[in-house]
Coordinates of C-alpha atoms in Angstrom, one line a residue:
X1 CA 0.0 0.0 0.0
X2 CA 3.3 1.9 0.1
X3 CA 4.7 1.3 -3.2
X4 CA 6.3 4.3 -5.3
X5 CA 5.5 4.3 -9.2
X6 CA 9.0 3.6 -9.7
X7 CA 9.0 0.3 -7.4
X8 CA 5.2 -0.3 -8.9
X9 CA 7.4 -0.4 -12.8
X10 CA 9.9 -2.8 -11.6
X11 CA 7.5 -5.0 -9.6
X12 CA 5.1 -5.2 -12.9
X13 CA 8.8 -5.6 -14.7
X14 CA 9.5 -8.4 -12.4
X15 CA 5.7 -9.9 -12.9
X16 CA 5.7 -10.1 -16.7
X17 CA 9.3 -12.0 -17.0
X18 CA 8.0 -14.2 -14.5
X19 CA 3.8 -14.7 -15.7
X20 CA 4.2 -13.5 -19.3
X21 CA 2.5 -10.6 -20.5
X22 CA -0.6 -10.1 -18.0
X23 CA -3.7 -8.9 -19.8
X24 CA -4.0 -6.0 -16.6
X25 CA -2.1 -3.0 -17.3
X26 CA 0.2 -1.7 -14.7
X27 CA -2.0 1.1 -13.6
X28 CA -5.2 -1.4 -13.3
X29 CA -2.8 -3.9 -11.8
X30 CA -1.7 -1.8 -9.3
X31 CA -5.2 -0.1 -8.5
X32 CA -6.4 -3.5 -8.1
X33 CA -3.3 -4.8 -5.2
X34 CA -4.0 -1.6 -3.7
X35 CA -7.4 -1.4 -3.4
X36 CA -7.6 -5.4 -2.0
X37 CA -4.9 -4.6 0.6
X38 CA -6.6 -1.4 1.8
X39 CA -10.0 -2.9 2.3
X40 CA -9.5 -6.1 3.8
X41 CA -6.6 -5.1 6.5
X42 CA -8.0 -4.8 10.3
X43 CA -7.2 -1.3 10.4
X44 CA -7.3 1.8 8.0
X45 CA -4.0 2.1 6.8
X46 CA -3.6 6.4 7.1
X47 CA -0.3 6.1 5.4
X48 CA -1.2 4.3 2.4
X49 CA -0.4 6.0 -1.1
X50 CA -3.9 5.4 -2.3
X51 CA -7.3 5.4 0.0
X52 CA -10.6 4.0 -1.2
X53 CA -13.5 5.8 0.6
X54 CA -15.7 2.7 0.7
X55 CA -13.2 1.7 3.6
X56 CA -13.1 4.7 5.3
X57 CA -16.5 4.8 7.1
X58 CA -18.0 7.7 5.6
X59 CA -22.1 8.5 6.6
X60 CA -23.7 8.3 2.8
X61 CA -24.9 11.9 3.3
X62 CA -21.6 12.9 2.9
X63 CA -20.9 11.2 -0.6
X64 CA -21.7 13.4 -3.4
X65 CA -24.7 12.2 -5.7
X66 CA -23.2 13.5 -9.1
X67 CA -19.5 12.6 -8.4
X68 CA -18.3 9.0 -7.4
X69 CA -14.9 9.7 -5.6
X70 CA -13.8 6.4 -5.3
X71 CA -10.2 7.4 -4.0
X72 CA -7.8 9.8 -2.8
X73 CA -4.2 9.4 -3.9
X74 CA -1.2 10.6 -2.7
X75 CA 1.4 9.2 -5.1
X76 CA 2.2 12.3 -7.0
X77 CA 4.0 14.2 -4.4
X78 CA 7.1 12.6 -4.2
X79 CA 8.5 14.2 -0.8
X80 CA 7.5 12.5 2.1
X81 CA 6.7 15.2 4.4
X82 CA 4.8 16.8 1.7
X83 CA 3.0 13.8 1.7
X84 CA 2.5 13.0 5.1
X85 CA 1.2 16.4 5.3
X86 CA -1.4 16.3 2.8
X87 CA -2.4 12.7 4.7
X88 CA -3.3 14.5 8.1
X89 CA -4.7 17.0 6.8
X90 CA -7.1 14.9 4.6
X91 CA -7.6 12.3 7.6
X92 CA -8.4 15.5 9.4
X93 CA -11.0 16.4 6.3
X94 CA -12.7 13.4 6.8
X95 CA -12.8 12.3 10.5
X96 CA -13.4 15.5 12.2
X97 CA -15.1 17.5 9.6
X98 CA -18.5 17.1 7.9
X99 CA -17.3 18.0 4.6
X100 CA -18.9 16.1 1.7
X101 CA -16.4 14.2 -0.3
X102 CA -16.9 16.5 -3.2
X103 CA -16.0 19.3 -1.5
X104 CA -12.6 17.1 0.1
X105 CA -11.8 16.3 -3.5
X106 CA -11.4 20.4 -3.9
X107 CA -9.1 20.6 -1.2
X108 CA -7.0 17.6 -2.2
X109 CA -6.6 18.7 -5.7
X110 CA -5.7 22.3 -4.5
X111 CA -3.5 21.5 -2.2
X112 CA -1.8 18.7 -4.5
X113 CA -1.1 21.2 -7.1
X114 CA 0.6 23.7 -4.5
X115 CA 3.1 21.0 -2.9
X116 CA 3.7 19.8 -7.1
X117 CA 4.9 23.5 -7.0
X118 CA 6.7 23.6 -4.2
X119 CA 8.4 20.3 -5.0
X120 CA 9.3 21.7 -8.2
X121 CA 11.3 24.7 -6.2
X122 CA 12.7 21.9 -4.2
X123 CA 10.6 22.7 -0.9
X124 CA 9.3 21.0 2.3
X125 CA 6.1 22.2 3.2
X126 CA 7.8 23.0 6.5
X127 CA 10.0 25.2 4.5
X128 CA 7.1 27.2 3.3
X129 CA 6.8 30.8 3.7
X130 CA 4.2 33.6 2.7
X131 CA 5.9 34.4 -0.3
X132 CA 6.4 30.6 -2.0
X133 CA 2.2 30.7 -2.0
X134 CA 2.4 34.6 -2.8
X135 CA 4.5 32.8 -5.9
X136 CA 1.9 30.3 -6.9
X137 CA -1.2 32.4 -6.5
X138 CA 0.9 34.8 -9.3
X139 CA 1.4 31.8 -11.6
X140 CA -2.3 31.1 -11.3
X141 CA -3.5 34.5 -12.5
X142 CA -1.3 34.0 -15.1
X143 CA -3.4 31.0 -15.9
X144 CA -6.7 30.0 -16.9
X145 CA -7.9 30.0 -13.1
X146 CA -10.9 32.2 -12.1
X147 CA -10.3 34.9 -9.6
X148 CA -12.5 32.9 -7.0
X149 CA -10.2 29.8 -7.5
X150 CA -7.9 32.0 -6.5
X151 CA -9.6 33.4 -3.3
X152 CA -10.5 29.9 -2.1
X153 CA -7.0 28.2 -3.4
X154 CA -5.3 31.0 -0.8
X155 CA -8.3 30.2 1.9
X156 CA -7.1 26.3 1.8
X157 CA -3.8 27.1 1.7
X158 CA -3.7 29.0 4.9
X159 CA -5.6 26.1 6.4
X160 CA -4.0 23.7 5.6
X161 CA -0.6 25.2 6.6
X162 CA -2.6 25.6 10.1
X163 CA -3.2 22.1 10.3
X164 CA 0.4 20.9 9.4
X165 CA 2.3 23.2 12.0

């Protein structure tokens, strides 16, 4: 539940030479493990890479009618205290707030994207500072996002950084 994509290629590597070629594909291969592991062990398993909400004890209220979320991943920040981060802050999201999942997803996405940038500038969260998500909210005007994006990107942000501390 706490393999990398790089050890996730070589295992799948390993598989193929041994089984021939499998008619999963890594990704579904992968998803599948993952998703078998997480719901059948004793405990939920905080610090896995991937989290399937069906395991996670979630009222139905709370699950969003239009939008399935199936799963939060975490495999795309590749810094481990970024990670963890992002981790408590969602176990936070959903076991002491009554946020629906579609609203969670926001704040996952959000806050994924921000520690993508800062791990592009090479940077902890720890290491954060007003003006590294003064940077980012300047890259996103420069993009396609709306204003209020903006506004509640910088909201979450300052949250979240709350949280982490």
């Amino acid at each position: 539940m706490k393999m990398e994509l790089d050890q996730e290629q070589e295992y799948f590597c390993m598989f193929k030479e041994e089984y021939g070629n499998p008619c999963l594909s890594l990704k579904n291969l992968s998803f599948f493990c993952c998703k078998v592991l997480f719901l059948r062990a004793e405990e939920i398993n905080w610090e896995a890479n991937v989290w399937f909400t069906e395991r996670l004890n979630i009222s139905s209220e709370r699950y969003s009618r239009s939008n399935a979320i199936e799963s939060f991943s975490f495999l795309d920040i590749h810094f481990s205290k970024n990670r963890q981060s992002l981790q408590g802050y969602l176990k936070y999201l959903l076991t002491v707030t009554s946020l629906n999942l579609g609203t969670i997803r926001i704040h996952h996405t959000y806050i994924k994207e921000f520690l993508r940038f800062c791990e592009d500038s090479e940077k902890n969260i720890t290491d954060i500072e007003h003006r590294s998500v003064g940077d980012y909210l300047k890259n996103c005007l420069c993009s396609i996002f709306l204003p209020k994006v903006i506004i509640t990107s910088y909201v979450l942000f300052r949250h979240f950084c709350i949280i982490c501390k």
